[in-house]
Coordinates of C-alpha atoms in Angstrom, one line a residue:
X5 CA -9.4 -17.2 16.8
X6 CA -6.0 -15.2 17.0
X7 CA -4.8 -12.4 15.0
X8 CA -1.3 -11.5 14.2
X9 CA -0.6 -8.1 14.0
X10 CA 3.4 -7.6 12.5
X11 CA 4.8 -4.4 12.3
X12 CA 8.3 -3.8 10.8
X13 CA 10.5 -0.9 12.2
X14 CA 13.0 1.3 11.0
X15 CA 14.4 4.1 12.7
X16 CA 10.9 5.6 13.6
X17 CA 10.4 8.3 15.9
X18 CA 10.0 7.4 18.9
X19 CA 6.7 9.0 19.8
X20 CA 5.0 8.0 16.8
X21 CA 6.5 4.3 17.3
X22 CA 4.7 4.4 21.0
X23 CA 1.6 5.5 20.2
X24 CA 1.7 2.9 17.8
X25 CA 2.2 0.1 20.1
X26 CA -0.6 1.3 22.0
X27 CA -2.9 1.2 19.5
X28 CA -2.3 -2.4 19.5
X29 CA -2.0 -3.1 22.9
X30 CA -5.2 -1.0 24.4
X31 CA -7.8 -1.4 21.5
X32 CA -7.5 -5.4 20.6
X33 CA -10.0 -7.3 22.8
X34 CA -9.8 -10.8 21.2
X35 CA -6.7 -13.2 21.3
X36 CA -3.3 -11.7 19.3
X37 CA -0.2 -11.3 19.1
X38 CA 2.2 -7.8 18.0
X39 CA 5.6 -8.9 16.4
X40 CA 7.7 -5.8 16.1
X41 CA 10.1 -6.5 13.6
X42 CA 13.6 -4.0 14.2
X43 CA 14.7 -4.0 10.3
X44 CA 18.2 -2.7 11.2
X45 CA 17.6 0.5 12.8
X46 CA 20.0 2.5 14.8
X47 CA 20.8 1.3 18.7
X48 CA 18.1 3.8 20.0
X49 CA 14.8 2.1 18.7
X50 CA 16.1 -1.0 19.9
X51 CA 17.1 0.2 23.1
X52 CA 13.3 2.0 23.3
X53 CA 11.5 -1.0 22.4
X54 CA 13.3 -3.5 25.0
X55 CA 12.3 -1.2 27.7
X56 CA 9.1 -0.4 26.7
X57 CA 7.6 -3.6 25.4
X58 CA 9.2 -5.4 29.2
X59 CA 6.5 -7.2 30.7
X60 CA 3.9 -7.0 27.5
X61 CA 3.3 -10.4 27.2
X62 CA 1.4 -10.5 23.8
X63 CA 4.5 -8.8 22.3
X64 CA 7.1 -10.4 20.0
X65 CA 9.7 -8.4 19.2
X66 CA 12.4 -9.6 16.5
X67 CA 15.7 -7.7 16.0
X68 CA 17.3 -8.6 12.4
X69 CA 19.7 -6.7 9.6
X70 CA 18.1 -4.1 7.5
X71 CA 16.7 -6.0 4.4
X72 CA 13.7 -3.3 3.8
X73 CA 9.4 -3.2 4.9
X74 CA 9.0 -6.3 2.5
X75 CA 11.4 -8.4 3.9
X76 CA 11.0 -7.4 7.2
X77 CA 7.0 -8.0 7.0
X78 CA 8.3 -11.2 5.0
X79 CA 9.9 -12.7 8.3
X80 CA 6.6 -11.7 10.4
X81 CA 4.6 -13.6 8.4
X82 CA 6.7 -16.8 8.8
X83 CA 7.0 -16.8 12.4
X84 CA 2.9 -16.0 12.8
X85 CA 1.0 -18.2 15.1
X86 CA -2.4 -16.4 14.4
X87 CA -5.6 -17.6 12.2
X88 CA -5.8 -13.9 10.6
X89 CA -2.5 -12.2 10.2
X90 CA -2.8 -8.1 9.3
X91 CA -0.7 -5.1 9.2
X92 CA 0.4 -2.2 10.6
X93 CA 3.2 0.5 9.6
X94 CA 5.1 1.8 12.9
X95 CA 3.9 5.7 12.3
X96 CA 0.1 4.3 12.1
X97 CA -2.6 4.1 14.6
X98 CA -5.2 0.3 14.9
X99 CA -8.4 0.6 16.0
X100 CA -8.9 -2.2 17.3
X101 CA -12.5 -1.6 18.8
X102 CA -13.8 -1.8 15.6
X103 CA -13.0 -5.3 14.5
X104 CA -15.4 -7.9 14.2
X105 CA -14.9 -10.9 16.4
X106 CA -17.1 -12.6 14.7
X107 CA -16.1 -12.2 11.0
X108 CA -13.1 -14.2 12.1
X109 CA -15.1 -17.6 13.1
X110 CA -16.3 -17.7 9.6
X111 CA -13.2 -18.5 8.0
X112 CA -13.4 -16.0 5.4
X113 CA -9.9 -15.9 3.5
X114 CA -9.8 -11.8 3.3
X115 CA -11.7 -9.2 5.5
X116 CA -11.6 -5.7 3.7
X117 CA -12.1 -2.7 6.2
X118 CA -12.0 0.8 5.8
X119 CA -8.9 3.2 6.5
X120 CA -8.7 6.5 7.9
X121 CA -6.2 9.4 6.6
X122 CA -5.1 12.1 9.4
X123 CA -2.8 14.9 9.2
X124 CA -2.3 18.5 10.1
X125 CA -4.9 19.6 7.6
X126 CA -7.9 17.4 7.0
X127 CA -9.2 13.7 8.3
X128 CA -10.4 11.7 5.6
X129 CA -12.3 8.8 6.0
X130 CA -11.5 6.4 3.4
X131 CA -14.2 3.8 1.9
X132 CA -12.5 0.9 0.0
X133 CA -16.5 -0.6 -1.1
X134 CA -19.5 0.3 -0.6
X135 CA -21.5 -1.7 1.1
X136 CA -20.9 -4.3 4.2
X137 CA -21.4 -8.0 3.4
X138 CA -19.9 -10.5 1.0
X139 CA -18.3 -9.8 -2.2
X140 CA -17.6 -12.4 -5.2
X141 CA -14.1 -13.1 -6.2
X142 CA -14.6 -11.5 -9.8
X143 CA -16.0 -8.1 -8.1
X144 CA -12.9 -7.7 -5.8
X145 CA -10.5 -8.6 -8.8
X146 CA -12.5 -5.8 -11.1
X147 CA -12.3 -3.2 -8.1
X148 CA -8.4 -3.7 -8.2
X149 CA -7.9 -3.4 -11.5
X150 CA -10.6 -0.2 -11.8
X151 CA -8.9 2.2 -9.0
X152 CA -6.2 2.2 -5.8
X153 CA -9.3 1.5 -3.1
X154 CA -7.9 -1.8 -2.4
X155 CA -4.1 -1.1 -2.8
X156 CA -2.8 -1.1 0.5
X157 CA -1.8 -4.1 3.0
X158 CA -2.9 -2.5 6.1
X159 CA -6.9 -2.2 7.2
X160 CA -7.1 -6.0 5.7
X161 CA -7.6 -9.5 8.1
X162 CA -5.8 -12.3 5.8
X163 CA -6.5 -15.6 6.9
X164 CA -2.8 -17.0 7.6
X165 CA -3.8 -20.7 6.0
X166 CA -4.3 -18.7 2.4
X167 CA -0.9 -17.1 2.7
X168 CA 1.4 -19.9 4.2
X169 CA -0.2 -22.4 1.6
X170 CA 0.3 -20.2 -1.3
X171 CA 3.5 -19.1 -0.6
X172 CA 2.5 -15.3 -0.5
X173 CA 5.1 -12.7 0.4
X174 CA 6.0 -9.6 -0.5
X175 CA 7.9 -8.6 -3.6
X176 CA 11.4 -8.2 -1.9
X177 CA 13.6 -4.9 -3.3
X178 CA 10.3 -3.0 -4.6
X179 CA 10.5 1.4 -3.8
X180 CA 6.3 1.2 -4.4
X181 CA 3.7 -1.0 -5.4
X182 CA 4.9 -3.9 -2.8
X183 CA 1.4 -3.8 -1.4
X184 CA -1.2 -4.0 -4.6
X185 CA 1.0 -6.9 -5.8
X186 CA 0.7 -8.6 -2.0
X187 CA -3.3 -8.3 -2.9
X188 CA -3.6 -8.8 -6.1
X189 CA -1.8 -12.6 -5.7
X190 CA -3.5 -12.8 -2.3
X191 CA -7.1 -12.1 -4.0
X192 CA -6.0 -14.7 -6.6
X193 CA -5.7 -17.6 -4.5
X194 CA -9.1 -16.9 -1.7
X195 CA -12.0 -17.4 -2.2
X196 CA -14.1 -16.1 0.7
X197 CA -14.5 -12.1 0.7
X198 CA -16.0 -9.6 3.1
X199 CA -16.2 -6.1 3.4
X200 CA -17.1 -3.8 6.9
X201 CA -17.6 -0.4 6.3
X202 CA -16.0 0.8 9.5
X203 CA -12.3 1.9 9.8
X204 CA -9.6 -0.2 11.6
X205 CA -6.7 1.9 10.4
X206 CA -5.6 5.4 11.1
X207 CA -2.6 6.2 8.6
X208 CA -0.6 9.0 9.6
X209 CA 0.1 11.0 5.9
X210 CA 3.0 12.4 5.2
X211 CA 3.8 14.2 1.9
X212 CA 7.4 14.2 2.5
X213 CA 7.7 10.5 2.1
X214 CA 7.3 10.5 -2.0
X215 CA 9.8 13.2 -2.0
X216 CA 12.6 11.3 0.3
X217 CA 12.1 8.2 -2.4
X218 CA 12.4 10.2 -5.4
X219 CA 15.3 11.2 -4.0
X220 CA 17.1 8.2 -2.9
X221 CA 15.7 5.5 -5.6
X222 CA 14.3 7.2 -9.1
X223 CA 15.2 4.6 -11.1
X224 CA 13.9 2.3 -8.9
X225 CA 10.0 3.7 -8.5
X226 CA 9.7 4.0 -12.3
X227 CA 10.6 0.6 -13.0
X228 CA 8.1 -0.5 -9.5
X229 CA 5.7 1.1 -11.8
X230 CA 5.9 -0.6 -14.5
X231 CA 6.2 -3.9 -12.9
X232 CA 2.7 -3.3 -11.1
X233 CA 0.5 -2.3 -14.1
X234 CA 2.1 -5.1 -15.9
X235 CA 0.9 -7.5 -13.1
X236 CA -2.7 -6.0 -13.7
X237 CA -3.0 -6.3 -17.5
X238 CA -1.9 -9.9 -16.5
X239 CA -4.9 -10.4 -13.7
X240 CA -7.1 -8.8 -16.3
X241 CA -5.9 -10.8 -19.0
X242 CA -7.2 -13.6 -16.4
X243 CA -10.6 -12.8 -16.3
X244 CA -11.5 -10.7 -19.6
X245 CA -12.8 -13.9 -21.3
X246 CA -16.0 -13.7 -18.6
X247 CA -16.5 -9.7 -19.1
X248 CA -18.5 -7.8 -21.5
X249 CA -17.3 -5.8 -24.6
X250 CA -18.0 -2.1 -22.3
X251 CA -16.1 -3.1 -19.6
X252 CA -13.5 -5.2 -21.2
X253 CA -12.6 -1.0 -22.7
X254 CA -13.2 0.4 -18.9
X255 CA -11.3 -1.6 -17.2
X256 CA -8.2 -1.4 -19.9
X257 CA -8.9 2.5 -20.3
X258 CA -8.4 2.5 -16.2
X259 CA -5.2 0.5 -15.9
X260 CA -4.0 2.6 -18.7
X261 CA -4.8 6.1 -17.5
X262 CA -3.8 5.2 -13.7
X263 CA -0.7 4.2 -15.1
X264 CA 0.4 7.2 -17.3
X265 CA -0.5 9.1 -14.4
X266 CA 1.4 7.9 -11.6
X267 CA 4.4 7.4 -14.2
X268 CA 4.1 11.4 -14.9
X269 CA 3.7 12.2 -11.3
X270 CA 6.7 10.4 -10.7
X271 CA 8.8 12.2 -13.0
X272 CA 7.6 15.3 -11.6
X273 CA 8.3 14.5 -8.3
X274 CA 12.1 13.4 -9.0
X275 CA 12.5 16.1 -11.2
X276 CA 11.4 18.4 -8.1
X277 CA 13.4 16.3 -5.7
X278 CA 16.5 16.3 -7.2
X279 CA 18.6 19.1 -8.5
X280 CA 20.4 19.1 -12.3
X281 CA 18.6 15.6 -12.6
X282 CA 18.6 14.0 -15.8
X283 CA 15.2 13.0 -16.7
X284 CA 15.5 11.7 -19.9
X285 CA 17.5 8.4 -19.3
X286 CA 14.0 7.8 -17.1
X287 CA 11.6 9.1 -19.8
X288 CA 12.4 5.4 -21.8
X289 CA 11.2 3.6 -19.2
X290 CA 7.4 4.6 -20.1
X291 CA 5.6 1.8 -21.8
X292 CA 3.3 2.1 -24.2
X293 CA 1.8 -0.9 -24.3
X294 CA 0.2 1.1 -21.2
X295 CA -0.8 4.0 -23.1
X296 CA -4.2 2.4 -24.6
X297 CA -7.5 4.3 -24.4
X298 CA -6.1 7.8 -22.7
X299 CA -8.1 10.6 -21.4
X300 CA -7.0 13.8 -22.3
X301 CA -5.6 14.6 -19.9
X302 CA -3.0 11.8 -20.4
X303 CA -2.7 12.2 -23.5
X304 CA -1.3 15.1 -22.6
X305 CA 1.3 13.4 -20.0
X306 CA 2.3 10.5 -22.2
X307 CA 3.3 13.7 -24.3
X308 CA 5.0 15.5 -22.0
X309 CA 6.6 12.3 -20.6
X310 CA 7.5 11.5 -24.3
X311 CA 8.8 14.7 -25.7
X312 CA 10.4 15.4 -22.3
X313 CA 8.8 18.3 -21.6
X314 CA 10.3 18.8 -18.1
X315 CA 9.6 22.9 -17.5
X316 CA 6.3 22.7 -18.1
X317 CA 6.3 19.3 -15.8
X318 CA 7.5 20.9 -12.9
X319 CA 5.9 24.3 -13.6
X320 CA 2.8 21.8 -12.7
X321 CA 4.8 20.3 -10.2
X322 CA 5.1 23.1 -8.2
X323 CA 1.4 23.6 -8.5
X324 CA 0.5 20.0 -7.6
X325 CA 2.4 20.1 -4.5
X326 CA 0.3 23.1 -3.0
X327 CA -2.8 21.6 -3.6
X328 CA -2.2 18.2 -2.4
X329 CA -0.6 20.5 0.8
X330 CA -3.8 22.0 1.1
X331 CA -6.0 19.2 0.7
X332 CA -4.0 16.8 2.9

């Protein structure tokens, strides 16, 4: 079995981007392939990676016009020659040690693993499930619609014929959410699922990167948003018939509050990222056909978001931001 590991580039650092490559390169033991995909960056990552990657014969690397990650991951996918295809952003680190050769001679259609955060504060070992083993269709689809465990693209194995027969990409413009919607319609078409509690992914966090995109797309990320928790009331709308009454309420009450959440954070962070912004064009974009079954607490936000309350919001912006500096 082969595995096709793509990684899209964009004007990365340079010694991030190398330890990157290694990861790849020094910790996969079964057959693969990396393709680097340049997504328009500036001469010198293109002059790095055609001197460092000379000679590295599992490496494909693809120089193309800047379209964005999705695109860019888009045109990795279609030029994949491996049975499992997975991910990895050009700041991260694969662990390659950890993977299970032999999950990949079974066929299964998605292998979940574990992820693991690092930064200058705290390591945080991530667990998307709970247990290792097989997991039904249905339980995967309720743990995506319950929480973000299972958000990401990276620290997944997708078996290439599930993609390239289903026409899976990723949703091509998006600021966020580009990767729960690649696993939600990837977890709609398979049908074989395992999980491995071990980690395969090191993620490099940095809290600067919601900051830069409030910044440069506002709009943009609100509307990404919305689009997303859309797509889940849809997938739940999919499989409510087969639930009971108590968690047919959970799982709305979950979509709901996640979404107010985010939506207020948002807000908060373009209203701290941007000086003399004007908030209140952005406040209508808030839909309440997402606001069902609140906590408190959002109840709260959908108020503040509502009656644009924007002091207050970043009064608690500013407090936010030192805790999540602390804790990450």
């Amino acid at each position: 079995m082969k595995l096709s590991v793509i990684m899209p580039v964009y004007n990365e650092n340079l010694d991030k981007l190398k330890r990157s490559i290694d990861s790849v390169v020094n910790t996969i033991t079964i057959d693969y392939e990396l393709i680097i995909i340049n997504d328009g960056s500036d001469l010198y990552i293109d002059t790095f990676l055609n001197e460092y990657i000379e000679g590295k014969q599992n490496i494909i690397y693809i120089k193309k016009d800047n379209q964005g990650v999705s695109e860019a991951r888009n045109f990795g996918i279609r030029i994949s020659t491996g049975d499992y295809i997975t991910f990895i952003d050009s700041d991260d680190i694969f662990l390659g040690r950890n993977l299970n050769e032999k999950l990949l001679d079974k066929k299964i259609d998605l292998i979940i693993y574990d992820m693991f955060f690092d930064n200058a504060q705290n390591n945080l070992n991530f667990k998307t499930l709970k247990k290792s083993g097989y997991n039904e269709k249905n339980s995967i689809i309720r743990r995506i619609l319950y929480d973000d465990s299972l958000n990401s693209a990276v620290s997944k194995l997708y078996r290439s014929e599930v993609i390239k027969n289903n026409g899976l990409f990723f949703k091509s413009g998006m600021i966020t959410g580009e990767d729960a919607m690649f696993v939600i319609e990837v977890s709609e078409k398979a049908k074989s699922f395992y999980y491995e509690n071990c980690s395969i992914y090191q993620y490099d966090y940095d809290i600067s990167h919601a900051y830069k995109r409030s910044v440069s797309f506002p709009f943009e990320l609100l509307n990404d948003l919305t689009v997303l928790y859309k797509k889940k009331m849809d997938l739940f709308y999919k499989i409510e018939a087969d639930l009971p009454s108590s968690e047919v309420k959970a799982i709305v009450s979950a979509i709901c509050n996640d979404y107010t959440k985010k939506f207020f954070n948002t807000i908060v962070d373009i209203l701290l990222a941007k000086d003399n912004f004007d908030a209140k064009k952005f406040t209508i974009q808030y839909n309440d056909n997402l606001s069902h079954n609140l906590s408190n607490i959002n109840n709260y936000r959908k108020l503040a978001i509502k009656n644009k309350w924007f002091s207050l919001m970043k009064i608690y912006g500013y407090l936010r931001k030192i805790y999540l500096k602390l804790k990450y």
